[in-house]
CSV table of C-alpha atoms in Angstrom, one decimal:
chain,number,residue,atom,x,y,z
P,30,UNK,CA,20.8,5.3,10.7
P,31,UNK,CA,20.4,6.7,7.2
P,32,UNK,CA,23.9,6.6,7.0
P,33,UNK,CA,24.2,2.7,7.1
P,34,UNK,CA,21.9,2.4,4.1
P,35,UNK,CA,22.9,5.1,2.3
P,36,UNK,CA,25.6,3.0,-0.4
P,37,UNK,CA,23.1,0.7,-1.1
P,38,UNK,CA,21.1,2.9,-2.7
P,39,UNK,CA,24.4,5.4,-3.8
P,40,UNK,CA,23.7,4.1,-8.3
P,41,UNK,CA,19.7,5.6,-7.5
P,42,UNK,CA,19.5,8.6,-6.1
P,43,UNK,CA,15.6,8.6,-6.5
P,44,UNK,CA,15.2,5.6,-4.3
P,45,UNK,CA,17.4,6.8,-2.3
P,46,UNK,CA,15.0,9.7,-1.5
P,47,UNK,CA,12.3,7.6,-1.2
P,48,UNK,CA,14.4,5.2,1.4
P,49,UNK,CA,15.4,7.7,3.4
P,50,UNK,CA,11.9,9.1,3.7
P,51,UNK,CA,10.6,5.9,4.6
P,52,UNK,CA,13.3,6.2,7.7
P,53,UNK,CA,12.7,9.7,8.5
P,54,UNK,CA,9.0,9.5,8.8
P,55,UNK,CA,9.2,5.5,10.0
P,56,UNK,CA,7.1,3.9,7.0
P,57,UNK,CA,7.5,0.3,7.8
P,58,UNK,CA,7.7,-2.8,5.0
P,59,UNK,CA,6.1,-5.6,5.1
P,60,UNK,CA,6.4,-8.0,1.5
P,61,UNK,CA,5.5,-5.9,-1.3
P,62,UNK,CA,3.2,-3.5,1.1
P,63,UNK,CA,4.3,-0.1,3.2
P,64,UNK,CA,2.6,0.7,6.6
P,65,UNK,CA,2.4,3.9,8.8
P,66,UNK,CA,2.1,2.0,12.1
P,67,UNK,CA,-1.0,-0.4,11.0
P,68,UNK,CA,-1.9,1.8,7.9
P,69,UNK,CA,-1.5,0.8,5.0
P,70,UNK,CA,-0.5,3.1,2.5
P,71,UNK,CA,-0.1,2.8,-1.5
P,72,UNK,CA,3.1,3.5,-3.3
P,73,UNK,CA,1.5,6.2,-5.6
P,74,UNK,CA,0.7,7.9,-1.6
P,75,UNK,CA,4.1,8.0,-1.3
P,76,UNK,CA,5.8,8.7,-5.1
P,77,UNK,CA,2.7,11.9,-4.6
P,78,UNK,CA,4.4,12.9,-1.8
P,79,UNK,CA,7.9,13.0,-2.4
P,80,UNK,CA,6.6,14.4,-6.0
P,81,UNK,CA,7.8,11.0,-7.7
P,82,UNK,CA,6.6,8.1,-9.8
P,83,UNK,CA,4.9,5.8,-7.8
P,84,UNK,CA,7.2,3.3,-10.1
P,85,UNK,CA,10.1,4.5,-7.9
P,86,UNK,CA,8.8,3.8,-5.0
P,87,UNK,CA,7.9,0.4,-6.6
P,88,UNK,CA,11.5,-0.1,-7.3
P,89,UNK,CA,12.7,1.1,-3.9
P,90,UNK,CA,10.6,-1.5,-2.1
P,91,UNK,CA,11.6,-3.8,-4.6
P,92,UNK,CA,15.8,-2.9,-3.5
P,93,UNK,CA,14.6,-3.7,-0.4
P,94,UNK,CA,12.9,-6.5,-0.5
P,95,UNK,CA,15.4,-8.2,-2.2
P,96,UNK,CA,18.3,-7.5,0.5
P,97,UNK,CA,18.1,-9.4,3.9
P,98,UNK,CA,20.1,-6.7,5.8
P,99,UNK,CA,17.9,-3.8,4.0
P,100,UNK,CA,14.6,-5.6,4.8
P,101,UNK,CA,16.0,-6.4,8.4
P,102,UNK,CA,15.7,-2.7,8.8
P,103,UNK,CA,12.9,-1.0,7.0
P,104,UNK,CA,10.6,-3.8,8.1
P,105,UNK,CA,11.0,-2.9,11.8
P,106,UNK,CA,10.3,0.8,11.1
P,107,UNK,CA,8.0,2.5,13.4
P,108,UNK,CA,6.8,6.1,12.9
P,109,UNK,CA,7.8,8.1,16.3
P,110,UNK,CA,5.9,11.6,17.7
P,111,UNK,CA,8.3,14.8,16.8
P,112,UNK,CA,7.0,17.6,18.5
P,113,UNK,CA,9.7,20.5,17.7
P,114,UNK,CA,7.2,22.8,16.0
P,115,UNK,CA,4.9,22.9,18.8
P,116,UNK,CA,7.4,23.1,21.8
P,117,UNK,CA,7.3,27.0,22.3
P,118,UNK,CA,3.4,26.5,22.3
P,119,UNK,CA,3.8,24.1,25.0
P,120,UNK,CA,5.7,26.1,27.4
């Protein structure tokens, strides 16, 4: 998937890290506001995660707000169970 968005984001490489984290963790858009599932969380969560300005992430949602494809996609995001780390533990 990240490879669909990728170009659009190829002139800022730090929203580019926060787009694709958005994808990889499924942090969904809606407006102005990101949600994991129905939390929301703040843009300074996110910039303190990814050890970036919360301004970037500002400006991320802000690249992606403004494009209908872009939007189409991060605002149907959904954050999905990965349980690799905890497979041997399993059986």
């Amino acid at each position: 998937m990240w490879d669909q968005v990728q170009d659009d984001f190829s002139r800022t490489p730090s929203q580019a890290d926060v787009a694709k984290y958005m994808m990889e963790v499924g942090i969904r858009q809606e407006g102005n506001k990101l949600f994991f599932d129905k939390i929301s969380i703040s843009h300074s969560q996110v910039g303190e995660a990814l050890g970036k300005d919360k301004r970037v992430v500002t400006a991320t949602v802000n690249t992606i707000r403004k494009s209908k494809r872009l939007y189409s996609i991060f605002s149907k995001l959904q954050p999905t169970c990965n349980l690799i780390n905890m497979a041997r533990d399993m059986g």
